Amino acid sequence: MGRAPCCDKNGLKKGPWTPEEDQKLIDYIQKHGYGNWRTLPKNAGLQRCGKSCRLRWTNYLRPDIKRGRFSFEEEETIIQLHSILGNKWSAIAARLPGRTDNEIKNYWNTHIRKRLLRMGIDPVTHSPRLDLLDLSSMFSNSPFYNNCSPSSQMNNMSRLLGLQPLVNPELLKLATSLMSTQRQNPNSSLIQDFQNCVPSNKDPIQNNFNPIVQTTQIQAPIRNPTPNCTTMTTTATTTATAADATTSTSPCVPFFGEAHLMEHNYEQYPTNISNFGDQNLDQWQGNGLSTEGLVNIDQPTSFSYYGGSDQAFMDPSLSDNGQQGFMNYAPPIMSTRSSSPTPLNSNSNSNSTSTSTYVNNGGTEDEWESYCASDVIKFEMADIIDVNHFMLAQSNCS
DNA sequence: AAATAAGACAACCGCTCTGCT
DNA sequence: CAGCAGAGCGGTTGTCTTATT
């Protein structure tokens, strides 16, 4: 038996709401509260269906709705959260007080999405749209290319994409090795393991996404800089969901990290994604990968951006007494251009001063776009940590 | 100044999922 | 377990404003 329609459509008004209708709805809800949307319009004297009333209330009339243009900070937050949560507009809206999911969705589709596309950023993956530039096929038939090492191949591609300084050659080495492995043996268990690590996405665009990016995604640095801090490990050979994640409070020991990842003996491919240590980070930076513009997501107070100094990393004192599985990582999250050196989501009450770094102090359009391009090291946070956990921690501290 | 196109935003539609009874 | 209400989502349409011709 099918579900009964939410309303009898006959005689019910559609289209834009009039001020009178708005007032009726507001008056009724102020008197009786909302709920039972099916009977509400009749009781309120409205010729609307309950769903329409609910949407009008939640998207427009609610007293805590903030109208007006989105600020840079809000835009930053949307992009960050979207890179973590995807199209979970309500979850994103929950982190943007006064904004509704519909409003954010519309803003995303009409502004942010278009802008990212113009800049060559895939708004779904938040990564450069290498899928549109399948350069590997351009080179794959070239003797020059075939004689190159995988890292050289990727470096060449990166140069063509203007990404040269942004990607750790060692990471590229692995990625390209994986590519070649995949070419030679598409059913390679290693490739499957990698793909298992990368969250499946029902979005066909993402499903078609170039595995170059996907395989590099899991290698973003996760860092635990101090002893006795909470670490989080995930199982790389399974889908790395939050349920798979385990935490421990054991002293931070050197983790397998990048060097381990670079093992070309794929039989020994690590089963744990662990932290990205100082040495690795230094190497990362030494290879020209700026930490600026990378997001420190472990802070329970808010997102913030790495400033480039070590102080910008996690302070155990901020990690909820080590009970939370916070971790630092260099995620896909890009920084949008900031017009002023204002800490992103700076919370005046936050004790995260050491991590309240600034959004790309330069602030030119080119710089902003280059940060977007650096997003090649996308890290699908949502499948690594429990986003709700993270969000809860955030709200606990806000 | 008028017509048209483009952009932005509000609202709707159809569907799935969840929680409650 | 079935039925219902509500929430949420992606996609789409309608309306209004602004820019362009």
Short mmCIF file of C-alpha atoms (C1' of nucleotides) in Angstrom, two decimals:
data_model
loop_
_atom_site.label_atom_id
_atom_site.label_comp_id
_atom_site.label_asym_id
_atom_site.label_seq_id
_atom_site.Cartn_x
_atom_site.Cartn_y
_atom_site.Cartn_z
CA MET A 1 0.00 0.00 0.00
CA GLY A 2 1.41 3.30 -0.98
CA ARG A 3 1.80 6.12 1.34
CA ALA A 4 -0.97 8.62 1.41
CA PRO A 5 -0.07 11.94 -0.13
CA CYS A 6 0.98 14.53 2.36
CA CYS A 7 -1.80 16.76 1.31
CA ASP A 8 -4.76 17.03 -0.91
CA LYS A 9 -3.39 19.02 -3.77
CA ASN A 10 -6.76 20.23 -4.91
CA GLY A 11 -7.28 23.85 -4.17
CA LEU A 12 -4.00 24.29 -2.44
CA LYS A 13 -1.94 27.27 -3.31
CA LYS A 14 1.53 26.95 -4.74
CA GLY A 15 4.25 29.37 -5.58
CA PRO A 16 5.65 32.29 -3.68
CA TRP A 17 4.33 33.00 -0.26
CA THR A 18 2.61 36.29 0.41
CA PRO A 19 3.35 38.36 3.50
CA GLU A 20 -0.13 37.54 4.74
CA GLU A 21 0.51 33.83 4.49
CA ASP A 22 3.83 34.25 6.20
CA GLN A 23 2.20 36.14 9.01
CA LYS A 24 -0.47 33.50 9.45
CA LEU A 25 2.13 30.81 9.66
CA ILE A 26 4.28 32.78 12.06
CA ASP A 27 1.33 33.63 14.25
CA TYR A 28 0.16 30.07 14.38
CA ILE A 29 3.56 28.66 15.22
CA GLN A 30 4.17 31.30 17.85
CA LYS A 31 0.92 30.31 19.49
CA HIS A 32 0.95 26.57 19.05
CA GLY A 33 4.45 25.67 18.07
CA TYR A 34 5.23 23.63 15.06
CA GLY A 35 4.72 19.99 14.46
CA ASN A 36 1.99 17.97 12.87
CA TRP A 37 2.52 19.80 9.63
CA ARG A 38 -0.27 17.95 8.01
CA THR A 39 -2.95 19.60 10.04
CA LEU A 40 -1.14 22.83 10.62
CA PRO A 41 -2.15 24.65 7.44
CA LYS A 42 -5.81 23.92 8.04
CA ASN A 43 -5.60 25.07 11.62
CA ALA A 44 -3.65 28.13 10.61
CA GLY A 45 -6.07 28.99 7.85
CA LEU A 46 -3.57 28.47 5.08
CA GLN A 47 -4.33 27.03 1.68
CA ARG A 48 -1.00 25.28 1.58
CA CYS A 49 0.13 21.74 2.07
CA GLY A 50 1.93 20.85 5.24
CA LYS A 51 5.15 20.24 3.48
CA SER A 52 5.06 23.65 1.93
CA CYS A 53 4.46 25.15 5.37
CA ARG A 54 7.29 23.20 6.86
CA LEU A 55 9.68 24.25 4.13
CA ARG A 56 8.59 27.85 4.35
CA TRP A 57 9.13 27.83 8.08
CA THR A 58 12.42 25.99 8.13
CA ASN A 59 13.89 27.75 5.14
CA TYR A 60 12.63 31.24 5.53
CA LEU A 61 10.48 32.20 8.49
CA ARG A 62 12.35 30.64 11.33
CA PRO A 63 13.45 33.45 13.62
CA ASP A 64 17.04 32.30 13.70
CA ILE A 65 17.46 32.46 9.98
CA LYS A 66 20.25 34.69 8.87
CA ARG A 67 19.57 36.43 5.62
CA GLY A 68 21.95 38.13 3.32
CA ARG A 69 25.07 37.29 1.50
CA PHE A 70 27.40 34.63 2.67
CA SER A 71 30.56 35.91 4.24
CA PHE A 72 33.97 34.70 3.24
CA GLU A 73 34.14 32.79 6.47
CA GLU A 74 30.85 31.08 5.78
CA GLU A 75 31.95 30.26 2.29
CA GLU A 76 35.16 28.80 3.61
CA THR A 77 33.25 26.71 6.05
CA ILE A 78 30.89 25.46 3.40
CA ILE A 79 33.73 24.38 1.19
CA GLN A 80 35.52 22.73 4.05
CA LEU A 81 32.49 20.91 5.27
CA HIS A 82 31.47 19.92 1.81
CA SER A 83 34.83 18.35 1.27
CA ILE A 84 34.24 16.32 4.38
CA LEU A 85 30.55 15.69 4.26
CA GLY A 86 29.70 15.89 0.62
CA ASN A 87 26.19 16.94 -0.22
CA LYS A 88 24.92 16.52 3.29
CA TRP A 89 23.48 19.98 3.28
CA SER A 90 21.68 19.65 6.55
CA ALA A 91 24.85 18.56 8.27
CA ILE A 92 26.65 21.48 6.73
CA ALA A 93 23.85 23.80 7.71
CA ALA A 94 24.10 22.58 11.26
CA ARG A 95 27.56 24.05 11.39
CA LEU A 96 26.47 27.35 9.95
CA PRO A 97 24.15 29.00 12.41
CA GLY A 98 21.33 30.79 10.72
CA ARG A 99 21.77 29.16 7.36
CA THR A 100 19.48 26.51 5.99
CA ASP A 101 20.35 23.48 4.00
CA ASN A 102 18.37 24.76 1.06
CA GLU A 103 20.10 28.09 1.15
CA ILE A 104 23.49 26.47 1.33
CA LYS A 105 22.62 24.10 -1.44
CA ASN A 106 21.47 26.93 -3.64
CA TYR A 107 24.52 28.96 -2.84
CA TRP A 108 26.72 26.03 -3.57
CA ASN A 109 25.09 25.34 -6.89
CA THR A 110 24.93 28.91 -8.07
CA HIS A 111 28.17 30.32 -6.73
CA ILE A 112 30.73 28.01 -5.28
CA ARG A 113 30.22 25.14 -7.63
CA LYS A 114 30.49 27.35 -10.68
CA ARG A 115 33.55 29.04 -9.36
CA LEU A 116 35.28 25.78 -8.61
CA LEU A 117 34.46 24.53 -12.06
CA ARG A 118 35.85 27.66 -13.61
CA MET A 119 39.01 27.07 -11.70
CA GLY A 120 39.27 23.50 -12.81
CA ILE A 121 38.36 22.09 -9.46
CA ASP A 122 35.96 19.24 -9.33
CA PRO A 123 33.29 20.42 -6.91
CA VAL A 124 32.51 16.86 -6.01
CA THR A 125 35.98 15.69 -5.19
CA HIS A 126 37.50 19.07 -4.42
CA SER A 127 40.42 18.03 -6.51
CA PRO A 128 41.78 19.29 -9.78
CA ARG A 129 39.83 17.82 -12.58
CA LEU A 130 42.51 15.51 -13.85
CA ASP A 131 39.76 13.42 -15.27
CA LEU A 132 39.31 16.11 -17.86
CA LEU A 133 42.98 16.08 -18.60
CA ASP A 134 43.75 12.48 -19.06
CA LEU A 135 47.33 13.24 -19.75
CA SER A 136 48.45 9.79 -18.89
CA SER A 137 47.04 8.65 -22.18
CA MET A 138 48.95 11.39 -23.92
CA PHE A 139 52.17 10.07 -22.53
CA SER A 140 51.47 6.43 -22.38
CA ASN A 141 52.26 5.93 -26.02
CA SER A 142 55.31 8.09 -25.96
CA PRO A 143 58.72 6.42 -25.77
CA PHE A 144 59.88 9.30 -23.68
CA TYR A 145 57.11 8.75 -21.24
CA ASN A 146 57.53 5.04 -21.12
CA ASN A 147 61.20 5.44 -20.37
CA CYS A 148 60.48 7.73 -17.49
CA SER A 149 60.17 6.61 -13.97
CA PRO A 150 56.67 6.81 -12.57
CA SER A 151 57.57 9.80 -10.48
CA SER A 152 58.97 11.55 -13.50
CA GLN A 153 55.82 10.80 -15.36
CA MET A 154 53.71 12.28 -12.64
CA ASN A 155 56.02 15.22 -12.25
CA ASN A 156 55.70 15.93 -15.91
CA MET A 157 51.98 15.78 -15.62
CA SER A 158 52.03 17.93 -12.55
CA ARG A 159 54.12 20.51 -14.28
CA LEU A 160 51.68 20.60 -17.10
CA LEU A 161 48.96 21.13 -14.59
CA GLY A 162 50.89 23.74 -12.74
CA LEU A 163 51.03 21.55 -9.68
CA GLN A 164 54.69 20.95 -9.57
CA PRO A 165 55.49 22.46 -6.23
CA LEU A 166 52.49 21.07 -4.57
CA VAL A 167 52.86 17.37 -4.68
CA ASN A 168 55.39 15.32 -2.90
CA PRO A 169 57.33 13.43 -5.56
CA GLU A 170 57.50 10.44 -3.31
CA LEU A 171 53.80 10.35 -3.08
CA LEU A 172 53.58 10.70 -6.78
CA LYS A 173 55.93 7.83 -7.10
CA LEU A 174 53.60 5.56 -5.29
CA ALA A 175 50.59 6.89 -7.08
CA THR A 176 52.11 6.35 -10.44
CA SER A 177 53.41 2.98 -9.46
CA LEU A 178 49.91 2.11 -8.56
CA MET A 179 48.76 3.45 -11.85
CA SER A 180 51.13 1.26 -13.70
CA THR A 181 50.16 -1.65 -11.53
CA GLN A 182 46.60 -0.96 -12.35
CA ARG A 183 47.36 -0.74 -16.02
CA GLN A 184 49.13 -4.03 -15.91
CA ASN A 185 46.72 -5.73 -13.65
CA PRO A 186 43.46 -3.94 -13.14
CA ASN A 187 42.38 -6.56 -10.68
CA SER A 188 45.39 -6.17 -8.53
CA SER A 189 44.49 -6.76 -4.94
CA LEU A 190 46.55 -3.76 -4.05
CA ILE A 191 44.56 -1.57 -6.33
CA GLN A 192 41.41 -2.98 -4.88
CA ASP A 193 42.71 -2.33 -1.44
CA PHE A 194 43.39 1.22 -2.38
CA GLN A 195 40.03 1.61 -3.89
CA ASN A 196 38.53 0.17 -0.79
CA CYS A 197 40.28 2.84 1.16
CA VAL A 198 38.82 5.49 -0.97
CA PRO A 199 35.24 6.05 -0.09
CA SER A 200 32.78 4.90 -2.58
CA ASN A 201 30.59 7.61 -3.77
CA LYS A 202 27.38 7.08 -5.51
CA ASP A 203 28.04 10.15 -7.49
CA PRO A 204 29.00 8.98 -10.93
CA ILE A 205 31.37 11.84 -11.33
CA GLN A 206 33.38 10.71 -8.40
CA ASN A 207 33.16 7.13 -9.40
CA ASN A 208 34.71 8.06 -12.66
CA PHE A 209 37.35 10.03 -11.00
CA ASN A 210 40.86 9.47 -12.01
CA PRO A 211 42.50 6.93 -9.77
CA ILE A 212 45.60 9.06 -9.74
CA VAL A 213 43.93 11.32 -7.34
CA GLN A 214 42.20 8.63 -5.44
CA THR A 215 45.35 6.77 -4.70
CA THR A 216 47.08 9.84 -3.49
CA GLN A 217 44.22 10.78 -1.31
CA ILE A 218 45.02 8.39 1.43
CA GLN A 219 48.50 9.63 1.82
CA ALA A 220 47.85 13.00 3.19
CA PRO A 221 49.90 13.58 6.26
CA ILE A 222 48.30 12.78 9.52
CA ARG A 223 50.36 14.05 12.25
CA ASN A 224 50.74 13.51 15.87
CA PRO A 225 53.52 15.68 16.99
CA THR A 226 53.89 14.96 20.64
CA PRO A 227 54.16 11.97 22.87
CA ASN A 228 51.20 10.80 24.83
CA CYS A 229 48.76 12.23 22.45
CA THR A 230 45.82 10.41 21.09
CA THR A 231 46.41 8.56 17.95
CA MET A 232 44.00 7.20 15.52
CA THR A 233 44.66 4.37 13.27
CA THR A 234 42.53 3.09 10.56
CA THR A 235 42.61 -0.07 8.67
CA ALA A 236 43.65 0.65 5.18
CA THR A 237 42.74 -2.68 3.76
CA THR A 238 39.16 -2.19 4.58
CA THR A 239 36.89 0.67 3.97
CA ALA A 240 38.20 3.13 6.45
CA THR A 241 35.04 4.12 8.14
CA ALA A 242 34.83 5.59 11.54
CA ALA A 243 33.71 2.25 12.82
CA ASP A 244 37.01 0.87 11.72
CA ALA A 245 38.95 3.55 13.41
CA THR A 246 40.48 2.79 16.68
CA THR A 247 42.04 5.15 19.08
CA SER A 248 44.70 4.73 21.59
CA THR A 249 46.40 6.95 24.02
CA SER A 250 49.68 5.23 23.83
CA PRO A 251 52.71 7.38 23.34
CA CYS A 252 53.10 8.44 19.81
CA VAL A 253 55.63 6.29 18.21
CA PRO A 254 56.98 6.72 14.77
CA PHE A 255 54.36 5.53 12.47
CA PHE A 256 54.76 3.83 9.21
CA GLY A 257 54.06 7.06 7.44
CA GLU A 258 55.19 8.01 4.07
CA ALA A 259 58.38 6.06 3.96
CA HIS A 260 56.47 2.94 4.56
CA LEU A 261 53.99 3.89 1.98
CA MET A 262 56.74 4.24 -0.48
CA GLU A 263 57.55 0.63 -0.25
CA HIS A 264 57.22 -0.72 -3.69
CA ASN A 265 56.85 -4.17 -2.39
CA TYR A 266 53.13 -4.09 -2.42
CA GLU A 267 52.86 -7.30 -0.56
CA GLN A 268 54.00 -5.30 2.39
CA TYR A 269 51.61 -2.55 1.87
CA PRO A 270 50.81 -1.18 5.26
CA THR A 271 47.54 -1.99 6.79
CA ASN A 272 47.43 1.02 8.99
CA ILE A 273 47.04 4.60 8.14
CA SER A 274 48.82 6.25 10.92
CA ASN A 275 50.32 9.55 11.67
CA PHE A 276 52.50 11.73 9.65
CA GLY A 277 55.44 12.51 11.81
CA ASP A 278 57.70 15.48 12.10
CA GLN A 279 60.27 14.01 9.90
CA ASN A 280 57.75 13.19 7.29
CA LEU A 281 56.22 16.57 7.51
CA ASP A 282 59.59 18.18 7.16
CA GLN A 283 60.19 16.06 4.18
CA TRP A 284 56.81 16.95 2.89
CA GLN A 285 57.55 20.59 3.28
CA GLY A 286 61.05 20.13 2.04
CA ASN A 287 59.66 18.79 -1.12
CA GLY A 288 57.95 22.02 -1.63
CA LEU A 289 54.54 21.19 -0.33
CA SER A 290 53.47 24.11 1.67
CA THR A 291 51.45 23.45 4.72
CA GLU A 292 49.76 26.73 4.33
CA GLY A 293 46.26 26.32 3.26
CA LEU A 294 46.05 22.92 4.79
CA VAL A 295 43.50 22.49 7.40
CA ASN A 296 44.07 21.40 10.90
CA ILE A 297 40.93 19.52 11.58
CA ASP A 298 41.76 18.13 14.93
CA GLN A 299 40.92 21.22 16.79
CA PRO A 300 37.76 20.67 18.66
CA THR A 301 36.95 24.32 18.49
CA SER A 302 36.94 24.93 14.84
CA PHE A 303 38.61 24.36 11.62
CA SER A 304 41.74 26.28 11.30
CA TYR A 305 44.54 26.49 8.88
CA TYR A 306 48.09 25.52 9.30
CA GLY A 307 50.34 28.46 9.43
CA GLY A 308 53.45 26.58 8.56
CA SER A 309 55.10 26.55 11.92
CA ASP A 310 55.15 23.56 14.09
CA GLN A 311 53.14 25.42 16.59
CA ALA A 312 50.36 25.24 14.19
CA PHE A 313 49.96 21.61 14.90
CA MET A 314 47.99 19.92 17.48
CA ASP A 315 48.42 20.92 20.99
CA PRO A 316 47.52 17.96 23.16
CA SER A 317 46.09 20.29 25.71
CA LEU A 318 43.44 21.17 23.22
CA SER A 319 42.48 17.69 22.39
CA ASP A 320 39.82 17.18 24.92
CA ASN A 321 42.21 15.58 27.37
CA GLY A 322 43.21 13.15 24.77
CA GLN A 323 39.92 11.39 24.88
CA GLN A 324 38.97 12.24 21.40
CA GLY A 325 40.42 10.69 18.39
CA PHE A 326 41.43 13.95 16.93
CA MET A 327 44.12 13.97 14.44
CA ASN A 328 45.84 16.41 12.29
CA TYR A 329 45.86 15.86 8.68
CA ALA A 330 46.39 17.71 5.50
CA PRO A 331 43.06 17.24 3.95
CA PRO A 332 41.45 18.13 0.73
CA ILE A 333 40.03 21.14 2.24
CA MET A 334 41.10 24.16 0.47
CA SER A 335 41.32 27.65 1.55
CA THR A 336 39.31 30.12 -0.26
CA ARG A 337 40.80 33.47 -0.74
CA SER A 338 40.55 35.59 2.25
CA SER A 339 40.32 39.29 2.00
CA SER A 340 41.91 39.80 5.34
CA PRO A 341 44.21 37.89 7.58
CA THR A 342 41.39 36.85 9.77
CA PRO A 343 41.55 33.48 11.36
CA LEU A 344 39.10 31.20 9.79
CA ASN A 345 36.21 30.57 12.04
CA SER A 346 38.17 32.31 14.63
CA ASN A 347 36.50 31.76 17.85
CA SER A 348 37.32 34.44 20.30
CA ASN A 349 36.82 32.01 23.12
CA SER A 350 38.91 29.39 21.54
CA ASN A 351 42.12 28.49 23.20
CA SER A 352 43.48 27.43 19.90
CA THR A 353 45.46 30.56 19.36
CA SER A 354 48.44 28.62 18.32
CA THR A 355 46.45 27.06 15.57
CA SER A 356 44.45 30.03 14.52
CA THR A 357 46.47 30.46 11.48
CA TYR A 358 45.46 32.51 8.64
CA VAL A 359 44.01 31.91 5.34
CA ASN A 360 46.56 32.48 2.70
CA ASN A 361 47.77 35.84 3.63
CA GLY A 362 48.51 36.69 0.08
CA GLY A 363 45.00 36.87 -1.02
CA THR A 364 45.36 37.17 -4.72
CA GLU A 365 43.12 35.33 -7.06
CA ASP A 366 46.04 33.38 -8.43
CA GLU A 367 47.16 32.30 -5.04
CA TRP A 368 43.70 31.27 -4.13
CA GLU A 369 43.44 29.19 -7.21
CA SER A 370 46.79 27.62 -6.61
CA TYR A 371 45.58 26.53 -3.23
CA CYS A 372 42.69 24.91 -4.87
CA ALA A 373 45.05 23.15 -7.17
CA SER A 374 46.97 21.84 -4.20
CA ASP A 375 43.91 19.95 -3.35
CA VAL A 376 45.35 17.10 -5.34
CA ILE A 377 46.17 15.49 -2.03
CA LYS A 378 42.63 15.02 -1.17
CA PHE A 379 41.88 13.08 1.93
CA GLU A 380 38.41 11.83 2.42
CA MET A 381 37.96 12.72 6.02
CA ALA A 382 34.47 11.49 6.31
CA ASP A 383 35.60 7.95 5.83
CA ILE A 384 38.54 8.18 8.10
CA ILE A 385 37.10 9.71 11.17
CA ASP A 386 33.74 9.87 12.65
CA VAL A 387 32.50 13.21 11.46
CA ASN A 388 29.80 13.24 14.03
CA HIS A 389 32.38 12.65 16.64
CA PHE A 390 34.35 15.52 15.30
CA MET A 391 31.33 17.71 15.13
CA LEU A 392 30.26 16.81 18.61
CA ALA A 393 33.68 17.72 19.84
CA GLN A 394 33.45 20.96 18.02
CA SER A 395 30.14 21.83 19.51
CA ASN A 396 31.30 20.84 22.95
CA CYS A 397 33.99 23.43 22.72
CA SER A 398 32.01 26.16 21.12
"C1'" DA B 1 13.56 52.90 -23.48
"C1'" DA B 2 12.24 48.33 -24.57
"C1'" DA B 3 13.34 43.61 -25.32
"C1'" DT B 4 16.02 39.85 -24.20
"C1'" DA B 5 19.37 37.02 -21.75
"C1'" DA B 6 21.57 35.69 -17.72
"C1'" DG B 7 21.93 35.16 -12.92
"C1'" DA B 8 20.21 34.47 -8.33
"C1'" DC B 9 17.16 32.77 -5.24
"C1'" DA B 10 12.79 30.72 -3.52
"C1'" DA B 11 9.97 27.03 -3.86
"C1'" DC B 12 8.40 22.69 -5.40
"C1'" DC B 13 8.55 17.68 -6.67
"C1'" DG B 14 9.47 13.03 -6.07
"C1'" DC B 15 11.84 10.00 -3.70
"C1'" DT B 16 14.26 7.64 0.33
"C1'" DC B 17 15.08 7.07 5.05
"C1'" DT B 18 14.08 7.16 9.96
"C1'" DG B 19 11.46 7.08 14.05
"C1'" DC B 20 7.24 6.44 16.21
"C1'" DT B 21 2.89 4.08 17.12
"C1'" DC C 1 5.23 -5.49 10.64
"C1'" DA C 2 2.62 -1.83 8.54
"C1'" DG C 3 1.41 2.75 8.24
"C1'" DC C 4 2.29 7.37 8.99
"C1'" DA C 5 4.72 11.85 9.68
"C1'" DG C 6 8.58 14.23 9.23
"C1'" DA C 7 13.31 15.06 7.68
"C1'" DG C 8 16.42 15.15 4.16
"C1'" DC C 9 18.09 15.06 -0.42
"C1'" DG C 10 18.90 15.88 -5.58
"C1'" DG C 11 16.94 17.82 -9.14
"C1'" DT C 12 14.11 21.05 -11.20
"C1'" DT C 13 11.04 24.96 -12.02
"C1'" DG C 14 9.25 29.57 -11.27
"C1'" DT C 15 9.96 34.29 -10.30
"C1'" DC C 16 12.43 38.30 -9.79
"C1'" DT C 17 16.43 41.23 -10.63
"C1'" DT C 18 20.22 42.78 -13.21
"C1'" DA C 19 22.97 43.17 -17.28
"C1'" DT C 20 23.27 43.46 -22.10
"C1'" DT C 21 21.81 44.48 -26.73
#
